[in-house]
Coordinates of C-alpha atoms in Angstrom, one line a residue:
M288 CA 106.6 65.0 110.8
G289 CA 105.4 67.2 107.8
A290 CA 102.2 66.5 106.0
T291 CA 102.4 64.4 102.9
G292 CA 100.2 63.3 100.0
E293 CA 97.7 65.3 97.9
T294 CA 96.4 67.3 100.9
A295 CA 99.8 68.8 101.5
R296 CA 100.4 69.6 97.8
R297 CA 97.0 71.0 96.8
P298 CA 96.8 74.8 97.3
Y299 CA 93.8 75.6 99.4
L300 CA 94.2 79.3 100.0
A301 CA 94.8 82.0 97.3
C302 CA 95.3 85.7 97.9
G303 CA 96.4 88.7 96.0
E304 CA 96.3 92.5 95.4
V305 CA 95.6 94.5 92.3
R306 CA 96.7 98.1 91.6
T307 CA 94.9 99.9 88.8
C308 CA 95.7 103.3 87.3
L309 CA 95.6 105.3 84.1
L310 CA 98.7 104.8 81.9
P311 CA 100.6 108.1 82.3
C312 CA 100.6 109.4 78.7
R313 CA 98.5 111.7 76.6
D314 CA 97.0 109.1 74.3
A315 CA 96.3 105.4 74.3
V316 CA 99.3 103.4 73.1
S317 CA 99.2 100.8 70.3
A318 CA 99.2 97.1 70.6
A319 CA 102.9 97.0 69.6
V320 CA 103.8 99.5 72.3
C321 CA 101.7 97.6 74.9
E322 CA 103.7 94.5 74.1
R323 CA 107.0 96.4 74.5
L324 CA 105.9 97.9 77.8
L325 CA 104.9 94.5 79.2
R326 CA 107.9 92.5 78.0
L327 CA 109.1 91.7 81.5
R328 CA 110.8 88.5 80.6
A329 CA 112.6 87.7 77.4
D330 CA 112.0 84.0 77.7
E331 CA 108.2 84.1 78.0
R332 CA 105.6 85.2 75.5
I333 CA 103.2 88.1 76.0
S334 CA 99.5 87.3 75.7
T335 CA 97.5 89.6 73.4
S336 CA 93.8 89.6 72.5
K337 CA 91.8 92.1 70.5
R338 CA 88.3 90.9 71.0
P339 CA 86.1 92.3 72.5
N340 CA 88.8 94.9 73.1
L341 CA 92.6 95.2 73.1
Y342 CA 94.0 93.4 76.2
V343 CA 97.7 92.7 76.7
V344 CA 99.1 90.7 79.6
S345 CA 102.7 90.3 80.6
P346 CA 104.4 87.0 81.5
E347 CA 104.5 86.3 85.2
V348 CA 107.5 87.4 87.2
L349 CA 108.3 85.7 90.5
T350 CA 109.5 87.1 93.8
G351 CA 111.0 84.8 96.4
V352 CA 109.8 85.2 100.0
D353 CA 110.5 83.6 103.4
C354 CA 108.3 85.4 105.9
R355 CA 105.2 85.2 108.0
L356 CA 101.6 85.5 106.7
P357 CA 99.4 87.9 108.7
T358 CA 96.7 86.0 110.6
A359 CA 93.6 87.3 112.2
N360 CA 94.2 85.4 115.4
R361 CA 98.0 86.1 115.5
A362 CA 98.8 82.5 115.0
K363 CA 102.3 81.8 113.6
A364 CA 102.3 81.1 109.9
R365 CA 105.7 81.0 108.2
V366 CA 105.7 80.4 104.5
V367 CA 108.4 80.0 101.9
G368 CA 108.1 80.2 98.1
T369 CA 107.3 82.7 95.3
V370 CA 104.7 85.4 94.7
A371 CA 103.7 85.7 91.1
A372 CA 103.0 89.1 89.5
R373 CA 101.9 90.2 86.1
A374 CA 100.8 93.5 84.5
S375 CA 98.2 94.2 81.9
L376 CA 97.0 97.0 79.7
T377 CA 93.4 97.4 78.6
E378 CA 92.9 99.3 75.3
G379 CA 96.4 100.8 75.8
R380 CA 94.9 103.1 78.4
V381 CA 94.4 101.4 81.8
L382 CA 97.3 99.8 83.5
Q383 CA 97.1 97.1 86.1
A384 CA 99.7 95.3 88.2
S385 CA 98.6 92.1 90.1
A386 CA 100.5 90.1 92.6
Y387 CA 99.1 86.9 94.0
F388 CA 99.9 83.5 95.5
S389 CA 98.3 80.2 96.5
A390 CA 99.2 78.4 99.7
H391 CA 99.3 74.7 100.7
A392 CA 97.4 73.3 103.6
A393 CA 100.6 72.0 105.1
G394 CA 104.2 71.6 104.3
P395 CA 107.5 70.2 105.7
D396 CA 108.2 70.9 109.4
R397 CA 111.5 72.4 108.4
R398 CA 112.5 74.8 105.6
R399 CA 113.8 73.1 102.5
P400 CA 116.4 74.3 100.0
W401 CA 115.2 76.9 97.5
G402 CA 115.0 74.4 94.6
Y403 CA 112.1 72.7 96.4
Y404 CA 110.1 76.0 96.2
L405 CA 111.2 77.2 92.8
V406 CA 109.5 74.3 91.0
R407 CA 106.2 75.6 92.5
P408 CA 105.9 79.0 90.9
G409 CA 103.4 81.3 92.6
V410 CA 103.0 78.9 95.5
L411 CA 103.8 79.5 99.2
V412 CA 104.5 76.4 101.2
P413 CA 104.0 76.7 105.0
V414 CA 106.4 75.4 107.5
G415 CA 104.0 73.0 109.2
R416 CA 100.3 73.6 109.0
L417 CA 98.6 76.8 107.8
P418 CA 95.4 78.2 109.5
A419 CA 93.6 79.0 106.2
T420 CA 90.7 81.1 107.5
A421 CA 92.8 83.1 109.9
A422 CA 95.4 83.7 107.2
A423 CA 92.7 84.9 104.7
H424 CA 91.1 87.3 107.2
G425 CA 94.5 88.5 108.4
F426 CA 95.6 89.1 104.8
L427 CA 92.5 91.2 104.1
A428 CA 92.9 93.2 107.3
Y429 CA 96.7 93.6 106.9
D430 CA 98.2 97.1 107.2
Q431 CA 101.9 97.1 106.3
T432 CA 104.1 99.0 108.8
P433 CA 107.8 100.0 108.3
G434 CA 110.1 97.2 109.2
G435 CA 107.3 94.6 109.4
D436 CA 108.2 91.0 108.6
E437 CA 104.9 89.9 107.3
L438 CA 104.1 89.3 103.6
D439 CA 103.0 92.4 101.7
V440 CA 102.0 91.5 98.2
G441 CA 100.8 95.1 97.6
S442 CA 104.3 96.3 97.5
V443 CA 105.1 93.7 94.8
A444 CA 102.2 95.0 92.7
E445 CA 103.2 98.6 93.4
G446 CA 106.8 98.0 92.3
L447 CA 105.6 96.5 89.0
L448 CA 103.2 99.3 88.4
G449 CA 106.0 101.9 89.0
R450 CA 108.4 100.0 86.8
I451 CA 106.0 100.2 83.8
S452 CA 104.8 103.7 84.5
R453 CA 108.4 105.0 84.4
S454 CA 109.2 103.4 81.1
R455 CA 111.1 105.4 78.5
L456 CA 108.5 104.3 76.0
L457 CA 106.1 106.7 77.5
V458 CA 107.4 109.9 76.0
D459 CA 105.1 112.6 77.3
Y460 CA 103.6 111.6 80.7
D461 CA 100.9 114.2 80.0
V462 CA 97.8 112.5 81.2
P463 CA 94.4 113.7 79.8
L464 CA 92.7 113.5 83.2
T465 CA 93.8 113.1 86.8
S466 CA 92.7 110.0 88.6
R467 CA 93.5 107.9 91.6
T468 CA 95.3 104.6 91.7
T469 CA 93.0 102.0 93.4
S470 CA 94.0 98.9 95.3
L471 CA 91.9 95.7 95.5
R472 CA 92.9 93.0 97.9
W473 CA 91.3 89.6 97.6
A474 CA 91.4 86.2 99.4
A475 CA 89.8 82.9 98.2
L476 CA 89.1 79.9 100.4
P477 CA 87.7 76.5 99.4
A478 CA 83.9 76.3 99.1
A479 CA 82.1 73.8 101.3
A480 CA 81.6 70.4 99.8
G481 CA 78.8 70.5 97.3
A482 CA 78.6 74.3 97.4
G483 CA 79.2 76.6 94.5
V484 CA 81.4 79.6 94.2
S485 CA 80.3 82.6 96.3
L486 CA 81.3 86.2 96.9
E487 CA 81.3 86.6 100.6
R488 CA 82.1 90.4 100.7
F489 CA 83.1 93.3 98.6
T490 CA 83.8 96.3 100.9
V491 CA 85.9 99.5 100.9
T492 CA 88.0 100.4 103.8
E493 CA 88.4 103.9 105.2
G494 CA 91.7 104.1 103.4
G495 CA 90.1 103.2 100.1
V496 CA 91.3 99.6 99.8
R497 CA 88.8 97.3 98.2
L498 CA 88.4 94.0 100.0
V499 CA 87.1 90.9 98.3
E500 CA 86.5 87.6 100.0
L501 CA 85.6 84.5 97.9
R502 CA 84.7 80.9 98.1
V503 CA 85.7 78.8 95.1
S504 CA 85.6 75.1 94.2
D505 CA 88.7 72.9 94.1
D506 CA 88.8 72.8 90.3
V507 CA 89.3 76.6 89.9
E508 CA 92.9 77.5 89.4
P509 CA 94.3 80.5 91.5
T510 CA 95.2 82.3 88.2
A511 CA 91.5 82.2 87.3
V512 CA 90.6 83.8 90.6
A513 CA 93.4 86.4 90.1
R514 CA 91.9 87.2 86.7
L515 CA 88.4 87.7 88.2
A516 CA 89.9 90.1 90.8
E517 CA 91.6 92.0 88.0
D518 CA 88.3 92.3 86.2
F519 CA 86.6 93.5 89.4
A520 CA 89.4 96.0 89.9
V521 CA 89.4 97.5 86.4
H522 CA 85.7 98.1 86.4
D523 CA 85.7 99.4 90.0
W524 CA 88.5 101.9 88.9
L525 CA 86.5 103.0 85.8
L526 CA 83.4 103.6 87.9
T527 CA 85.3 105.4 90.7
T528 CA 87.1 107.6 88.2
V529 CA 83.9 108.7 86.3
V530 CA 82.0 109.3 89.5
D531 CA 84.8 111.4 90.9
K532 CA 85.0 113.5 87.8
L533 CA 81.3 114.1 87.5
D534 CA 81.1 115.0 91.2
G535 CA 82.8 118.3 90.4
I536 CA 80.6 119.4 87.6
R537 CA 77.7 121.7 88.4
I538 CA 74.6 121.0 86.3
G539 CA 73.7 124.0 84.3
S540 CA 77.0 125.8 85.0
A541 CA 77.7 128.6 82.7
D542 CA 81.4 127.6 82.4
G543 CA 81.0 125.3 79.5
A544 CA 84.7 125.2 78.6
A545 CA 85.6 123.9 82.1
A546 CA 82.9 121.2 81.9
L547 CA 84.1 120.0 78.5
K548 CA 87.6 119.8 79.8
V549 CA 86.3 117.1 82.1
L550 CA 83.7 115.4 80.0
G551 CA 85.8 115.2 76.8
P552 CA 88.5 113.0 78.2
L553 CA 85.9 110.7 79.8
V554 CA 84.4 110.1 76.4
D555 CA 87.7 109.8 74.5
H556 CA 89.5 107.5 77.0
L557 CA 87.1 105.7 79.3
L558 CA 83.5 105.3 78.4
H559 CA 84.1 102.5 75.8
L560 CA 86.0 100.3 78.2
W561 CA 83.1 98.9 80.3
M562 CA 83.0 95.2 79.5
P563 CA 82.5 93.1 82.7
R564 CA 82.9 89.3 82.4
A565 CA 84.6 89.5 79.0
R566 CA 87.6 87.4 80.1
V567 CA 86.4 85.7 83.3
D568 CA 86.5 82.0 83.7
R569 CA 83.0 80.6 83.1
R570 CA 83.0 78.9 86.5
L571 CA 83.4 82.3 88.1
V572 CA 81.1 84.4 85.9
A573 CA 78.2 84.1 88.4
L574 CA 80.2 86.1 91.0
W575 CA 79.7 89.2 88.8
D576 CA 75.9 88.8 89.3
V577 CA 76.4 89.7 93.0
L578 CA 78.0 93.0 92.1
E579 CA 75.3 93.7 89.5
D580 CA 72.6 93.2 92.1
D581 CA 74.2 95.0 95.0
P582 CA 75.7 97.6 94.7
G583 CA 74.7 97.5 91.0
F584 CA 78.0 98.2 89.2
S585 CA 76.6 98.3 85.6
R586 CA 73.4 100.1 86.7
Q587 CA 75.5 102.9 88.3
W588 CA 77.9 102.9 85.3
H589 CA 75.1 103.4 82.7
T590 CA 73.6 106.1 84.9
Q591 CA 76.9 108.0 84.9
V592 CA 77.4 107.5 81.2
Q593 CA 73.9 108.9 80.5
R594 CA 74.8 111.9 82.7
V595 CA 77.9 112.5 80.6
R596 CA 75.8 112.4 77.4
D597 CA 73.2 114.7 78.9
Q598 CA 75.8 117.2 79.9
L599 CA 77.4 117.1 76.5
A600 CA 74.0 117.6 74.8
L601 CA 73.2 120.5 77.2
R602 CA 76.5 122.1 76.4
A603 CA 76.0 121.6 72.6
A604 CA 72.5 123.1 72.8
S605 CA 73.7 126.1 74.8
A606 CA 76.5 126.7 72.3
Q607 CA 74.1 126.5 69.4
R608 CA 71.7 128.9 71.1
E609 CA 74.5 131.4 71.7
S610 CA 75.7 131.2 68.1
L611 CA 72.2 132.0 66.8
M612 CA 71.8 134.9 69.1
A613 CA 75.2 136.4 68.2
P614 CA 75.0 139.5 65.9

């Protein structure tokens, strides 16, 4: 007989994946264009905020699934329901697509009609009981293979990212700098009784996927955890992009034009976007402190920003010296 009562209904596992990239156009787009790009549903409003920076979020779109969850111990875990996805634009420049779900501890022993699941948007209901820890670790370790029958939320996020990136509203597709799309995969399990929220790990796989494992309290909604993951992801992308660009610049190189071709777009498009915690639920803000201590996100960011400024100052001084020496 299926589990009943509050234990069966309360989501106790949440997972998701975030894809982050540069919006493929020459210049940042306006708030009005952001809203048009992210109008994924005509029946839902778009969320826009302009403080401390321009941030526009699409309404959620749902994808129905009936499949297995990957599990670390290969235990069978069939789930039915919907995966929620949304897209966002930061300062009309950085695009994110995020797909996520929460899962119940237990569900009916048999599959119910779709109406049973559609009234629970963004929730996956297991057939029977769900091994939460094994499912969380299996989700983080999952590597989708062609023809696989296990849930792949990364493909949902990637599809949404592609849909917006190919929009006809982007008239030029002439990006000011090349950059990689990053993927951050996260899983959140309940914190122990009386324990606070915690960041169990933040690692990068050999393939470049960021893995985040969290413990959160019962009163934290899965959407708040998804927003935290998106905040982690956008700042990780910013840091990764700036580090990659500066890695190719030789200090003191005589080729000033080539250096400015790299440094200029960083200043124009990215350096003003660093605002960790700006829109994170107050109950989860402390998790940012872990990344600030080790590996030291903001410390590394400010070091890279200072390097950009030093390079620009060096180029300006060199150009001024050359103009004074010219006949």
